[in-house]
PDB file of C-alpha atoms and ligand atoms in Angstrom:
ATOM      1  CA  MET H   1     -73.074   5.358  28.249  1.00 67.00           C
ATOM      2  CA  THR H   2     -75.687   5.812  25.355  1.00 78.00           C
ATOM      3  CA  PRO H   3     -74.964   4.462  21.798  1.00 87.00           C
ATOM      4  CA  LYS H   4     -74.158   7.108  19.142  1.00 94.00           C
ATOM      5  CA  LEU H   5     -76.902   8.105  16.948  1.00 97.00           C
ATOM      6  CA  LEU H   6     -76.490   5.896  13.396  1.00 98.00           C
ATOM      7  CA  HIS H   7     -75.821   7.947  10.704  1.00 98.00           C
ATOM      8  CA  LEU H   8     -76.591   6.084   7.819  1.00 98.00           C
ATOM      9  CA  VAL H   9     -75.110   7.355   4.467  1.00 98.00           C
ATOM     10  CA  GLY H  10     -77.153   6.483   1.286  1.00 98.00           C
ATOM     11  CA  ALA H  11     -73.273   6.011  -1.484  1.00 98.00           C
ATOM     12  CA  GLU H  12     -75.178   6.514  -4.843  1.00 98.00           C
ATOM     13  CA  VAL H  13     -72.215   4.566  -6.802  1.00 97.00           C
ATOM     14  CA  GLY H  14     -72.464   2.034  -9.505  1.00 95.00           C
ATOM     15  CA  GLU H  15     -69.774   3.966 -11.733  1.00 93.00           C
ATOM     16  CA  GLY H  16     -67.096   1.562 -10.592  1.00 93.00           C
ATOM     17  CA  ALA H  17     -68.237  -1.908 -11.357  1.00 91.00           C
ATOM     18  CA  SER H  18     -69.059  -3.615 -15.350  1.00 86.00           C
ATOM     19  CA  ASP H  19     -73.002  -3.722 -14.381  1.00 87.00           C
ATOM     20  CA  GLY H  20     -74.641  -0.089 -12.511  1.00 90.00           C
ATOM     21  CA  GLY H  21     -77.364  -1.714 -10.752  1.00 94.00           C
ATOM     22  CA  CYS H  22     -75.974  -1.664  -7.412  1.00 96.00           C
ATOM     23  CA  LYS H  23     -76.366   2.300  -8.209  1.00 97.00           C
ATOM     24  CA  TRP H  24     -79.988   2.151  -6.855  1.00 97.00           C
ATOM     25  CA  GLY H  25     -78.971   0.184  -4.335  1.00 98.00           C
ATOM     26  CA  ALA H  26     -79.042   2.832  -1.186  1.00 98.00           C
ATOM     27  CA  GLN H  27     -82.320   4.235  -2.331  1.00 98.00           C
ATOM     28  CA  ALA H  28     -83.994   0.972  -2.832  1.00 98.00           C
ATOM     29  CA  LEU H  29     -83.375   0.074   1.088  1.00 98.00           C
ATOM     30  CA  ARG H  30     -83.792   3.627   1.693  1.00 98.00           C
ATOM     31  CA  GLU H  31     -87.379   3.169   0.341  1.00 97.00           C
ATOM     32  CA  ARG H  32     -87.324  -0.367   2.193  1.00 96.00           C
ATOM     33  CA  GLY H  33     -87.565   1.162   5.096  1.00 97.00           C
ATOM     34  CA  MET H  34     -83.810   0.656   6.784  1.00 97.00           C
ATOM     35  CA  VAL H  35     -83.942   3.213   8.941  1.00 98.00           C
ATOM     36  CA  GLN H  36     -87.387   2.116  10.601  1.00 97.00           C
ATOM     37  CA  ALA H  37     -85.785  -1.196  10.397  1.00 97.00           C
ATOM     38  CA  LEU H  38     -83.361   0.478  12.972  1.00 97.00           C
ATOM     39  CA  LYS H  39     -85.676   3.044  14.719  1.00 96.00           C
ATOM     40  CA  ALA H  40     -87.265  -0.735  15.524  1.00 95.00           C
ATOM     41  CA  THR H  41     -84.134  -2.422  17.321  1.00 95.00           C
ATOM     42  CA  GLY H  42     -83.812   0.521  19.284  1.00 94.00           C
ATOM     43  CA  ARG H  43     -81.614   2.419  17.914  1.00 95.00           C
ATOM     44  CA  ASP H  44     -81.222   5.933  16.797  1.00 96.00           C
ATOM     45  CA  SER H  45     -81.034   6.217  13.265  1.00 97.00           C
ATOM     46  CA  ILE H  46     -81.051   9.335  10.420  1.00 98.00           C
ATOM     47  CA  TRP H  47     -80.325   9.591   7.123  1.00 98.00           C
ATOM     48  CA  GLY H  48     -77.968  11.950   6.615  1.00 98.00           C
ATOM     49  CA  ASP H  49     -76.008  13.158   3.621  1.00 97.00           C
ATOM     50  CA  THR H  50     -76.883  10.648   0.402  1.00 98.00           C
ATOM     51  CA  VAL H  51     -74.127  10.927  -1.966  1.00 98.00           C
ATOM     52  CA  THR H  52     -73.833  10.570  -5.850  1.00 97.00           C
ATOM     53  CA  ALA H  53     -71.720   9.850  -8.085  1.00 96.00           C
ATOM     54  CA  GLN H  54     -71.280  11.705 -11.353  1.00 91.00           C
ATOM     55  CA  PRO H  55     -71.099   9.807 -14.451  1.00 80.00           C
ATOM     56  CA  LEU H  56     -71.277  13.193 -17.076  1.00 63.00           C
ATOM     57  CA  HIS H  57     -67.581  14.920 -18.047  1.00 60.00           C
ATOM     58  CA  ALA H  58     -65.764  12.307 -15.826  1.00 57.00           C
ATOM     59  CA  ALA H  59     -63.057  10.878 -18.658  1.00 68.00           C
ATOM     60  CA  SER H  60     -63.383   6.955 -17.240  1.00 83.00           C
ATOM     61  CA  ARG H  61     -64.520   5.072 -14.618  1.00 89.00           C
ATOM     62  CA  LEU H  62     -62.452   6.021 -12.379  1.00 93.00           C
ATOM     63  CA  ASP H  63     -62.187   9.655 -12.054  1.00 93.00           C
ATOM     64  CA  ALA H  64     -66.029   9.719 -11.762  1.00 94.00           C
ATOM     65  CA  ILE H  65     -64.917   6.792  -8.581  1.00 96.00           C
ATOM     66  CA  GLU H  66     -61.626   9.218  -7.723  1.00 96.00           C
ATOM     67  CA  ALA H  67     -64.079  12.427  -7.603  1.00 96.00           C
ATOM     68  CA  PHE H  68     -67.597  10.502  -5.888  1.00 97.00           C
ATOM     69  CA  SER H  69     -64.597   8.898  -2.820  1.00 98.00           C
ATOM     70  CA  ARG H  70     -64.159  12.369  -1.934  1.00 98.00           C
ATOM     71  CA  GLN H  71     -67.472  13.344  -1.593  1.00 98.00           C
ATOM     72  CA  LEU H  72     -68.174  10.629   0.803  1.00 98.00           C
ATOM     73  CA  ALA H  73     -65.514  11.127   2.740  1.00 98.00           C
ATOM     74  CA  MET H  74     -66.535  14.354   3.734  1.00 98.00           C
ATOM     75  CA  SER H  75     -69.915  12.888   4.572  1.00 98.00           C
ATOM     76  CA  VAL H  76     -68.643  10.649   6.441  1.00 98.00           C
ATOM     77  CA  GLU H  77     -66.083  12.947   8.030  1.00 98.00           C
ATOM     78  CA  ARG H  78     -68.990  15.167   8.931  1.00 98.00           C
ATOM     79  CA  ALA H  79     -70.904  12.550  10.645  1.00 98.00           C
ATOM     80  CA  LEU H  80     -67.699  11.228  12.542  1.00 98.00           C
ATOM     81  CA  ARG H  81     -67.161  14.331  14.001  1.00 98.00           C
ATOM     82  CA  LYS H  82     -70.236  15.249  14.916  1.00 98.00           C
ATOM     83  CA  GLY H  83     -70.028  11.534  17.675  1.00 97.00           C
ATOM     84  CA  HIS H  84     -72.651   9.873  15.829  1.00 98.00           C
ATOM     85  CA  GLN H  85     -71.321   6.429  14.148  1.00 98.00           C
ATOM     86  CA  PRO H  86     -71.274   6.375  10.303  1.00 98.00           C
ATOM     87  CA  LEU H  87     -73.663   3.349   8.573  1.00 98.00           C
ATOM     88  CA  VAL H  88     -72.979   3.883   3.927  1.00 98.00           C
ATOM     89  CA  VAL H  89     -74.949   2.089   2.099  1.00 98.00           C
ATOM     90  CA  GLY H  90     -73.440   1.298  -0.632  1.00 96.00           C
ATOM     91  CA  GLY H  91     -73.484   1.329  -4.017  1.00 96.00           C
ATOM     92  CA  ASP H  92     -70.606  -0.836  -5.519  1.00 97.00           C
ATOM     93  CA  HIS H  93     -68.301  -1.875  -2.880  1.00 98.00           C
ATOM     94  CA  SER H  94     -65.847   0.924  -4.813  1.00 98.00           C
ATOM     95  CA  CYS H  95     -67.535   2.451  -2.088  1.00 98.00           C
ATOM     96  CA  ALA H  96     -65.179   2.148   0.464  1.00 98.00           C
ATOM     97  CA  ALA H  97     -62.206   4.134  -0.846  1.00 98.00           C
ATOM     98  CA  GLY H  98     -63.926   7.082   0.595  1.00 98.00           C
ATOM     99  CA  THR H  99     -65.304   5.711   3.832  1.00 98.00           C
ATOM    100  CA  TRP H 100     -62.249   4.832   5.648  1.00 98.00           C
ATOM    101  CA  SER H 101     -60.419   6.877   3.955  1.00 98.00           C
ATOM    102  CA  ALA H 102     -62.782   9.337   5.903  1.00 98.00           C
ATOM    103  CA  VAL H 103     -62.803   6.870   8.865  1.00 98.00           C
ATOM    104  CA  ALA H 104     -59.061   6.806   9.307  1.00 98.00           C
ATOM    105  CA  GLN H 105     -58.483  10.325   9.298  1.00 98.00           C
ATOM    106  CA  VAL H 106     -60.812  11.244  11.836  1.00 98.00           C
ATOM    107  CA  LEU H 107     -59.120   8.108  14.021  1.00 98.00           C
ATOM    108  CA  GLN H 108     -55.172   8.941  12.830  1.00 97.00           C
ATOM    109  CA  PRO H 109     -54.436  11.461  16.282  1.00 97.00           C
ATOM    110  CA  ALA H 110     -56.020   8.394  18.344  1.00 97.00           C
ATOM    111  CA  GLY H 111     -54.313   5.570  16.217  1.00 98.00           C
ATOM    112  CA  ALA H 112     -54.644   3.233  13.373  1.00 98.00           C
ATOM    113  CA  LEU H 113     -58.378   2.249  11.632  1.00 98.00           C
ATOM    114  CA  GLY H 114     -58.985  -1.714  11.842  1.00 98.00           C
ATOM    115  CA  LEU H 115     -61.608  -3.645   9.553  1.00 99.00           C
ATOM    116  CA  ILE H 116     -63.319  -7.284   8.728  1.00 98.00           C
ATOM    117  CA  TRP H 117     -63.841  -6.973   5.008  1.00 98.00           C
ATOM    118  CA  ILE H 118     -66.825 -10.319   5.129  1.00 98.00           C
ATOM    119  CA  ASP H 119     -66.365 -10.299   0.456  1.00 98.00           C
ATOM    120  CA  ALA H 120     -66.459 -13.245  -2.540  1.00 98.00           C
ATOM    121  CA  HIS H 121     -63.408 -11.314  -4.275  1.00 98.00           C
ATOM    122  CA  LEU H 122     -60.501  -9.332  -2.497  1.00 98.00           C
ATOM    123  CA  ASP H 123     -60.754  -6.298  -3.955  1.00 98.00           C
ATOM    124  CA  ALA H 124     -56.943  -6.316  -4.167  1.00 98.00           C
ATOM    125  CA  HIS H 125     -56.572  -5.138  -8.029  1.00 98.00           C
ATOM    126  CA  THR H 126     -54.931  -1.661  -8.582  1.00 97.00           C
ATOM    127  CA  PRO H 127     -55.192  -0.029 -12.271  1.00 96.00           C
ATOM    128  CA  GLN H 128     -51.782  -1.708 -13.153  1.00 96.00           C
ATOM    129  CA  THR H 129     -53.397  -5.170 -12.595  1.00 96.00           C
ATOM    130  CA  SER H 130     -57.628  -5.089 -13.296  1.00 95.00           C
ATOM    131  CA  ASP H 131     -58.804  -6.276 -16.969  1.00 92.00           C
ATOM    132  CA  SER H 132     -61.460  -4.716 -16.201  1.00 92.00           C
ATOM    133  CA  GLN H 133     -60.291  -1.422 -14.912  1.00 92.00           C
ATOM    134  CA  ALA H 134     -63.174  -1.619 -12.811  1.00 94.00           C
ATOM    135  CA  PRO H 135     -63.322   0.199  -9.864  1.00 95.00           C
ATOM    136  CA  HIS H 136     -64.597  -1.959  -6.834  1.00 96.00           C
ATOM    137  CA  GLY H 137     -62.422  -4.340  -7.496  1.00 96.00           C
ATOM    138  CA  MET H 138     -59.920  -1.796  -6.163  1.00 97.00           C
ATOM    139  CA  PRO H 139     -61.039  -0.319  -2.646  1.00 98.00           C
ATOM    140  CA  LEU H 140     -58.530  -2.635  -0.335  1.00 98.00           C
ATOM    141  CA  ALA H 141     -55.748  -1.914  -2.636  1.00 98.00           C
ATOM    142  CA  ALA H 142     -56.356   1.868  -2.715  1.00 98.00           C
ATOM    143  CA  LEU H 143     -56.906   1.163   1.506  1.00 98.00           C
ATOM    144  CA  LEU H 144     -53.549  -0.191   2.095  1.00 98.00           C
ATOM    145  CA  GLY H 145     -51.636   2.200  -0.062  1.00 98.00           C
ATOM    146  CA  HIS H 146     -51.471   1.217  -3.779  1.00 98.00           C
ATOM    147  CA  GLY H 147     -53.351   2.653  -6.611  1.00 97.00           C
ATOM    148  CA  SER H 148     -54.671   6.110  -7.856  1.00 96.00           C
ATOM    149  CA  ASP H 149     -54.074   9.055  -6.375  1.00 97.00           C
ATOM    150  CA  GLY H 150     -57.866   9.836  -6.324  1.00 97.00           C
ATOM    151  CA  MET H 151     -58.117   6.279  -4.420  1.00 98.00           C
ATOM    152  CA  ALA H 152     -55.634   6.044  -2.285  1.00 98.00           C
ATOM    153  CA  GLY H 153     -54.747   8.996  -1.638  1.00 98.00           C
ATOM    154  CA  LEU H 154     -57.414  10.783   0.176  1.00 98.00           C
ATOM    155  CA  TYR H 155     -56.668  13.562   2.270  1.00 98.00           C
ATOM    156  CA  GLY H 156     -52.632  13.946   1.254  1.00 98.00           C
ATOM    157  CA  TRP H 157     -50.877  10.638   2.477  1.00 98.00           C
ATOM    158  CA  ARG H 158     -51.355   7.014   1.749  1.00 98.00           C
ATOM    159  CA  GLY H 159     -51.980   3.501   3.865  1.00 98.00           C
ATOM    160  CA  LYS H 160     -55.082   4.721   5.453  1.00 98.00           C
ATOM    161  CA  LEU H 161     -55.345   0.517   6.547  1.00 98.00           C
ATOM    162  CA  LEU H 162     -52.016  -1.290   8.109  1.00 98.00           C
ATOM    163  CA  PRO H 163     -52.067  -4.527   5.938  1.00 98.00           C
ATOM    164  CA  SER H 164     -51.755  -6.495   9.638  1.00 98.00           C
ATOM    165  CA  ASN H 165     -54.411  -4.400  10.452  1.00 98.00           C
ATOM    166  CA  VAL H 166     -57.437  -5.991   7.790  1.00 98.00           C
ATOM    167  CA  VAL H 167     -58.568  -9.656   7.857  1.00 98.00           C
ATOM    168  CA  VAL H 168     -60.268 -10.767   4.447  1.00 98.00           C
ATOM    169  CA  ILE H 169     -63.187 -13.423   5.405  1.00 98.00           C
ATOM    170  CA  GLY H 170     -65.010 -14.814   2.758  1.00 98.00           C
ATOM    171  CA  ALA H 171     -62.639 -15.057  -0.489  1.00 98.00           C
ATOM    172  CA  ARG H 172     -63.434 -17.277  -2.878  1.00 98.00           C
ATOM    173  CA  SER H 173     -63.060 -15.566  -6.165  1.00 97.00           C
ATOM    174  CA  TYR H 174     -60.514 -13.420  -7.147  1.00 97.00           C
ATOM    175  CA  GLU H 175     -57.274 -12.829 -10.162  1.00 97.00           C
ATOM    176  CA  PRO H 176     -53.915 -14.236  -9.277  1.00 98.00           C
ATOM    177  CA  ALA H 177     -52.254 -10.522  -9.041  1.00 98.00           C
ATOM    178  CA  GLU H 178     -54.722  -9.033  -5.893  1.00 98.00           C
ATOM    179  CA  ALA H 179     -54.074 -12.089  -3.912  1.00 98.00           C
ATOM    180  CA  GLU H 180     -49.963 -11.642  -4.664  1.00 98.00           C
ATOM    181  CA  LEU H 181     -50.353  -8.083  -3.674  1.00 98.00           C
ATOM    182  CA  LEU H 182     -51.686  -9.499  -0.175  1.00 98.00           C
ATOM    183  CA  ALA H 183     -49.618 -11.691  -0.111  1.00 98.00           C
ATOM    184  CA  ALA H 184     -46.761  -9.822  -0.324  1.00 98.00           C
ATOM    185  CA  LEU H 185     -48.636  -6.621   1.937  1.00 98.00           C
ATOM    186  CA  GLN H 186     -48.588 -10.301   4.412  1.00 98.00           C
ATOM    187  CA  VAL H 187     -52.635  -9.415   5.024  1.00 98.00           C
ATOM    188  CA  ARG H 188     -54.661 -12.450   6.718  1.00 98.00           C
ATOM    189  CA  VAL H 189     -57.046 -13.768   4.510  1.00 98.00           C
ATOM    190  CA  MET H 190     -59.970 -16.383   4.621  1.00 98.00           C
ATOM    191  CA  THR H 191     -60.802 -18.033   2.181  1.00 98.00           C
ATOM    192  CA  MET H 192     -64.253 -19.863   2.720  1.00 98.00           C
ATOM    193  CA  GLU H 193     -62.609 -22.737   2.213  1.00 98.00           C
ATOM    194  CA  GLU H 194     -61.277 -22.148   5.514  1.00 98.00           C
ATOM    195  CA  VAL H 195     -64.867 -20.811   6.686  1.00 98.00           C
ATOM    196  CA  LEU H 196     -66.335 -23.694   5.844  1.00 98.00           C
ATOM    197  CA  ASP H 197     -63.382 -25.508   8.020  1.00 98.00           C
ATOM    198  CA  ARG H 198     -63.504 -23.755  11.012  1.00 98.00           C
ATOM    199  CA  SER H 199     -67.438 -21.572  11.205  1.00 98.00           C
ATOM    200  CA  PHE H 200     -67.950 -18.142  10.314  1.00 98.00           C
ATOM    201  CA  ALA H 201     -68.000 -17.327  13.934  1.00 98.00           C
ATOM    202  CA  THR H 202     -64.338 -19.058  14.715  1.00 98.00           C
ATOM    203  CA  CYS H 203     -63.657 -17.095  11.569  1.00 98.00           C
ATOM    204  CA  PHE H 204     -65.506 -13.683  12.531  1.00 98.00           C
ATOM    205  CA  ASP H 205     -63.529 -13.861  16.651  1.00 98.00           C
ATOM    206  CA  GLU H 206     -60.431 -14.606  15.446  1.00 98.00           C
ATOM    207  CA  ALA H 207     -60.720 -11.526  12.738  1.00 98.00           C
ATOM    208  CA  ARG H 208     -62.111  -9.367  15.638  1.00 98.00           C
ATOM    209  CA  ALA H 209     -58.804  -9.869  17.776  1.00 98.00           C
ATOM    210  CA  ILE H 210     -56.667  -8.768  14.981  1.00 98.00           C
ATOM    211  CA  VAL H 211     -58.143  -5.850  13.916  1.00 98.00           C
ATOM    212  CA  LYS H 212     -58.549  -4.389  16.886  1.00 98.00           C
ATOM    213  CA  ARG H 213     -55.155  -5.729  18.881  1.00 98.00           C
ATOM    214  CA  HIS H 214     -53.165  -2.792  17.241  1.00 97.00           C
ATOM    215  CA  THR H 215     -56.378  -0.160  15.896  1.00 98.00           C
ATOM    216  CA  ALA H 216     -57.687   2.980  17.724  1.00 98.00           C
ATOM    217  CA  GLY H 217     -61.267   1.440  16.820  1.00 98.00           C
ATOM    218  CA  TRP H 218     -62.228  -0.816  14.112  1.00 98.00           C
ATOM    219  CA  GLY H 219     -65.077  -1.186  11.904  1.00 98.00           C
ATOM    220  CA  LEU H 220     -66.949  -3.962   9.098  1.00 98.00           C
ATOM    221  CA  THR H 221     -67.002  -3.430   5.455  1.00 98.00           C
ATOM    222  CA  LEU H 222     -69.703  -6.111   4.667  1.00 98.00           C
ATOM    223  CA  ASP H 223     -70.157  -6.956   0.656  1.00 98.00           C
ATOM    224  CA  LEU H 224     -73.563  -9.074   0.018  1.00 98.00           C
ATOM    225  CA  ASP H 225     -71.858 -11.122  -1.591  1.00 98.00           C
ATOM    226  CA  GLY H 226     -70.018 -12.127   0.984  1.00 98.00           C
ATOM    227  CA  LEU H 227     -72.822 -13.923   1.564  1.00 98.00           C
ATOM    228  CA  ASP H 228     -74.300 -17.236   0.016  1.00 98.00           C
ATOM    229  CA  PRO H 229     -76.414 -16.146  -2.966  1.00 97.00           C
ATOM    230  CA  LEU H 230     -79.047 -18.976  -1.871  1.00 97.00           C
ATOM    231  CA  ASP H 231     -80.062 -16.192   0.622  1.00 97.00           C
ATOM    232  CA  ALA H 232     -79.030 -13.386  -1.267  1.00 97.00           C
ATOM    233  CA  PRO H 233     -79.054 -12.950  -5.084  1.00 96.00           C
ATOM    234  CA  GLY H 234     -79.137  -9.751  -5.695  1.00 97.00           C
ATOM    235  CA  THR H 235     -76.096  -8.498  -5.797  1.00 96.00           C
ATOM    236  CA  GLY H 236     -73.546  -6.829  -8.271  1.00 90.00           C
ATOM    237  CA  THR H 237     -71.823  -9.799  -8.641  1.00 92.00           C
ATOM    238  CA  PRO H 238     -72.995 -13.007  -7.283  1.00 94.00           C
ATOM    239  CA  VAL H 239     -70.093 -16.716  -6.295  1.00 95.00           C
ATOM    240  CA  GLU H 240     -72.122 -19.175  -5.266  1.00 96.00           C
ATOM    241  CA  THR H 241     -70.951 -21.260  -2.177  1.00 96.00           C
ATOM    242  CA  GLY H 242     -71.306 -18.270   0.378  1.00 98.00           C
ATOM    243  CA  ILE H 243     -71.442 -17.505   4.366  1.00 98.00           C
ATOM    244  CA  ARG H 244     -75.192 -18.409   5.186  1.00 98.00           C
ATOM    245  CA  LEU H 245     -77.720 -15.696   6.409  1.00 98.00           C
ATOM    246  CA  ALA H 246     -78.399 -17.429   9.581  1.00 98.00           C
ATOM    247  CA  ASP H 247     -74.676 -17.975  10.391  1.00 98.00           C
ATOM    248  CA  ALA H 248     -73.623 -13.965   9.973  1.00 98.00           C
ATOM    249  CA  VAL H 249     -77.033 -13.120  11.411  1.00 97.00           C
ATOM    250  CA  GLN H 250     -75.758 -14.866  14.375  1.00 97.00           C
ATOM    251  CA  VAL H 251     -72.522 -13.859  14.043  1.00 98.00           C
ATOM    252  CA  LEU H 252     -72.507 -10.454  13.978  1.00 98.00           C
ATOM    253  CA  ALA H 253     -75.051  -9.627  16.412  1.00 96.00           C
ATOM    254  CA  GLY H 254     -74.225  -7.190  19.088  1.00 94.00           C
ATOM    255  CA  CYS H 255     -70.731  -7.049  17.309  1.00 96.00           C
ATOM    256  CA  GLY H 256     -71.383  -2.606  16.793  1.00 95.00           C
ATOM    257  CA  HIS H 257     -71.726  -2.419  20.434  1.00 93.00           C
ATOM    258  CA  ASP H 258     -68.250  -2.513  21.461  1.00 95.00           C
ATOM    259  CA  PRO H 259     -67.661   0.712  22.171  1.00 95.00           C
ATOM    260  CA  ASP H 260     -64.335   0.682  19.434  1.00 97.00           C
ATOM    261  CA  PHE H 261     -66.367  -0.067  16.550  1.00 98.00           C
ATOM    262  CA  VAL H 262     -66.424   3.076  14.573  1.00 98.00           C
ATOM    263  CA  ALA H 263     -67.899   1.931  11.916  1.00 98.00           C
ATOM    264  CA  MET H 264     -70.403   0.190   9.240  1.00 98.00           C
ATOM    265  CA  GLU H 265     -70.917  -0.337   5.423  1.00 98.00           C
ATOM    266  CA  LEU H 266     -72.821  -2.239   3.561  1.00 98.00           C
ATOM    267  CA  ALA H 267     -72.215  -2.937  -0.372  1.00 98.00           C
ATOM    268  CA  GLU H 268     -73.320  -4.801  -3.309  1.00 98.00           C
ATOM    269  CA  TYR H 269     -76.998  -4.731  -2.878  1.00 98.00           C
ATOM    270  CA  ASN H 270     -78.893  -4.600  -6.297  1.00 97.00           C
ATOM    271  CA  PRO H 271     -82.007  -3.493  -6.556  1.00 97.00           C
ATOM    272  CA  LEU H 272     -82.449  -4.552 -10.073  1.00 96.00           C
ATOM    273  CA  ARG H 273     -81.377  -8.455  -9.036  1.00 96.00           C
ATOM    274  CA  ASP H 274     -83.453  -8.804  -5.761  1.00 96.00           C
ATOM    275  CA  PHE H 275     -86.668 -11.054  -7.327  1.00 92.00           C
ATOM    276  CA  GLY H 276     -89.100 -10.453  -4.269  1.00 93.00           C
ATOM    277  CA  GLY H 277     -86.857  -8.124  -2.484  1.00 96.00           C
ATOM    278  CA  HIS H 278     -85.027 -11.601  -0.090  1.00 96.00           C
ATOM    279  CA  THR H 279     -81.845 -10.026  -0.664  1.00 98.00           C
ATOM    280  CA  ALA H 280     -83.044  -6.223   0.688  1.00 98.00           C
ATOM    281  CA  GLN H 281     -84.368  -8.346   3.630  1.00 97.00           C
ATOM    282  CA  ALA H 282     -81.235 -10.050   4.779  1.00 97.00           C
ATOM    283  CA  ALA H 283     -79.361  -7.202   4.394  1.00 98.00           C
ATOM    284  CA  MET H 284     -82.014  -5.702   6.622  1.00 97.00           C
ATOM    285  CA  GLN H 285     -81.500  -8.140   9.027  1.00 97.00           C
ATOM    286  CA  LEU H 286     -77.314  -8.034   8.881  1.00 97.00           C
ATOM    287  CA  VAL H 287     -77.689  -4.580   9.794  1.00 98.00           C
ATOM    288  CA  CYS H 288     -80.477  -4.296  12.077  1.00 97.00           C
ATOM    289  CA  ALA H 289     -78.345  -7.539  13.722  1.00 97.00           C
ATOM    290  CA  ALA H 290     -75.100  -5.734  14.132  1.00 98.00           C
ATOM    291  CA  LEU H 291     -76.108  -2.784  15.160  1.00 97.00           C
ATOM    292  CA  ASN H 292     -79.411  -2.789  17.231  1.00 93.00           C
ATOM    293  CA  LEU H 293     -79.053  -1.654  21.182  1.00 84.00           C
ATOM    294  CA  PRO H 294     -76.929  -3.384  23.637  1.00 74.00           C
ATOM    295  CA  ASP H 295     -79.154  -5.177  26.205  1.00 63.00           C
ATOM    296  CA  ALA H 296     -79.235  -2.431  29.373  1.00 43.00           C
ATOM    297  CA  THR H 297     -77.927  -4.257  31.956  1.00 41.00           C
ATOM    298  CA  CYS H 298     -74.682  -6.507  29.747  1.00 38.00           C
ATOM    299  CA  GLY H 299     -73.214  -3.801  26.644  1.00 37.00           C
ATOM    300  CA  GLN H 300     -71.194  -1.719  29.327  1.00 39.00           C
ATOM    301  CA  SER H 301     -69.697  -3.864  31.836  1.00 37.00           C
ATOM    302  CA  THR H 302     -68.489  -5.450  29.136  1.00 37.00           C
ATOM    303  CA  ARG H 303     -65.855  -5.413  26.088  1.00 39.00           C
ATOM    304  CA  GLU H 304     -67.590  -7.695  24.116  1.00 44.00           C
ATOM    305  CA  PRO H 305     -70.748  -7.968  23.412  1.00 44.00           C
ATOM    306  CA  PRO H 306     -73.095 -10.627  24.821  1.00 44.00           C
ATOM    307  CA  ARG H 307     -73.186 -14.324  22.289  1.00 45.00           C
ATOM    308  CA  THR H 308     -74.813 -17.577  23.367  1.00 45.00           C
ATOM    309  CA  GLY H 309     -74.953 -20.220  20.691  1.00 42.00           C
ATOM    310  CA  ASN H 310     -72.307 -18.868  18.760  1.00 41.00           C
ATOM    311  CA  GLN H 311     -69.845 -21.632  18.595  1.00 42.00           C
ATOM    312  CA  LYS H 312     -71.843 -23.986  17.169  1.00 40.00           C
ATOM    313  CA  PRO H 313     -70.813 -25.622  14.273  1.00 38.00           C
ATOM    314  CA  VAL H 314     -71.776 -24.325  10.912  1.00 39.00           C
ATOM    315  CA  HIS H 315     -72.725 -28.401  10.291  1.00 40.00           C
ATOM    316  CA  ALA H 316     -74.005 -29.459  13.526  1.00 34.00           C
ATOM    317  CA  ALA H 317     -75.497 -33.648  13.255  1.00 33.00           C
ATOM    318  CA  TRP H 318     -78.669 -32.867  14.138  1.00 30.00           C
TER     319      TRP H 318
HETATM  320 MN1   MN W 401     -66.356  -6.049  -2.862  1.00 82.66          MN
END
């Protein structure tokens, strides 16, 4: 089976956050050659639509994000219906509502969507619980069916994600209302404390097993603030002590080779805070590792990608 065409979709949105710098993330990564970098790994790639949030004439940030979510969902849906594999390049993380609503909608005849959500935050606020009213703090709640119609009810239905089909990894900065919602829904949250304790490799393996168990396909949404700011300082909302880049590159390597892997999303790259371009570099490394061309000799016969050395403890004594 030839790998699907990788279809990048730019999500130019910063209106979901208090600091709008992420709006320029997609364009910056495009100019830095993200498509060329992916092609260099052997993966056939195109940059399709770039969807831009329109702050004008919107009564509130939420209105702007709701309109943007519809537009983004249409672009992602088109890529999927062509048989391509979408890579959505954000943008603040409010883009997740549009991206994963489209993936869930297209997958629906076959079954449910599974999703691994790497993030320092829980993104599980609703307009009722959020002090900041920033929509980029709401997309996970929306996908679980909680929130405004425009974010949670795209395509006329709610619950794009069932709680048992999503795992959050790396959480370390959140508010009680978010933790309470996810706990009430019994969403598996692997906090950063757990990641440090058990290693990112172990956590990711367990998460992948969970999101694949009762689903027709699974994806990965990667908020760059899930990484340690030492490796990725140029994000919308950095939080200290995250997943180290070297671990993430090693563990995500080849995860997109799984025939059930439907889409990936990269969010919260803020070029205005990326002095020296280190965070862009980290973002490129991560998507290239996750989505590169599978080794022709071992990509077909097994559902798991070849992974050597991933089990090494994060804090090896030597
Ligand atoms: Mn996020």
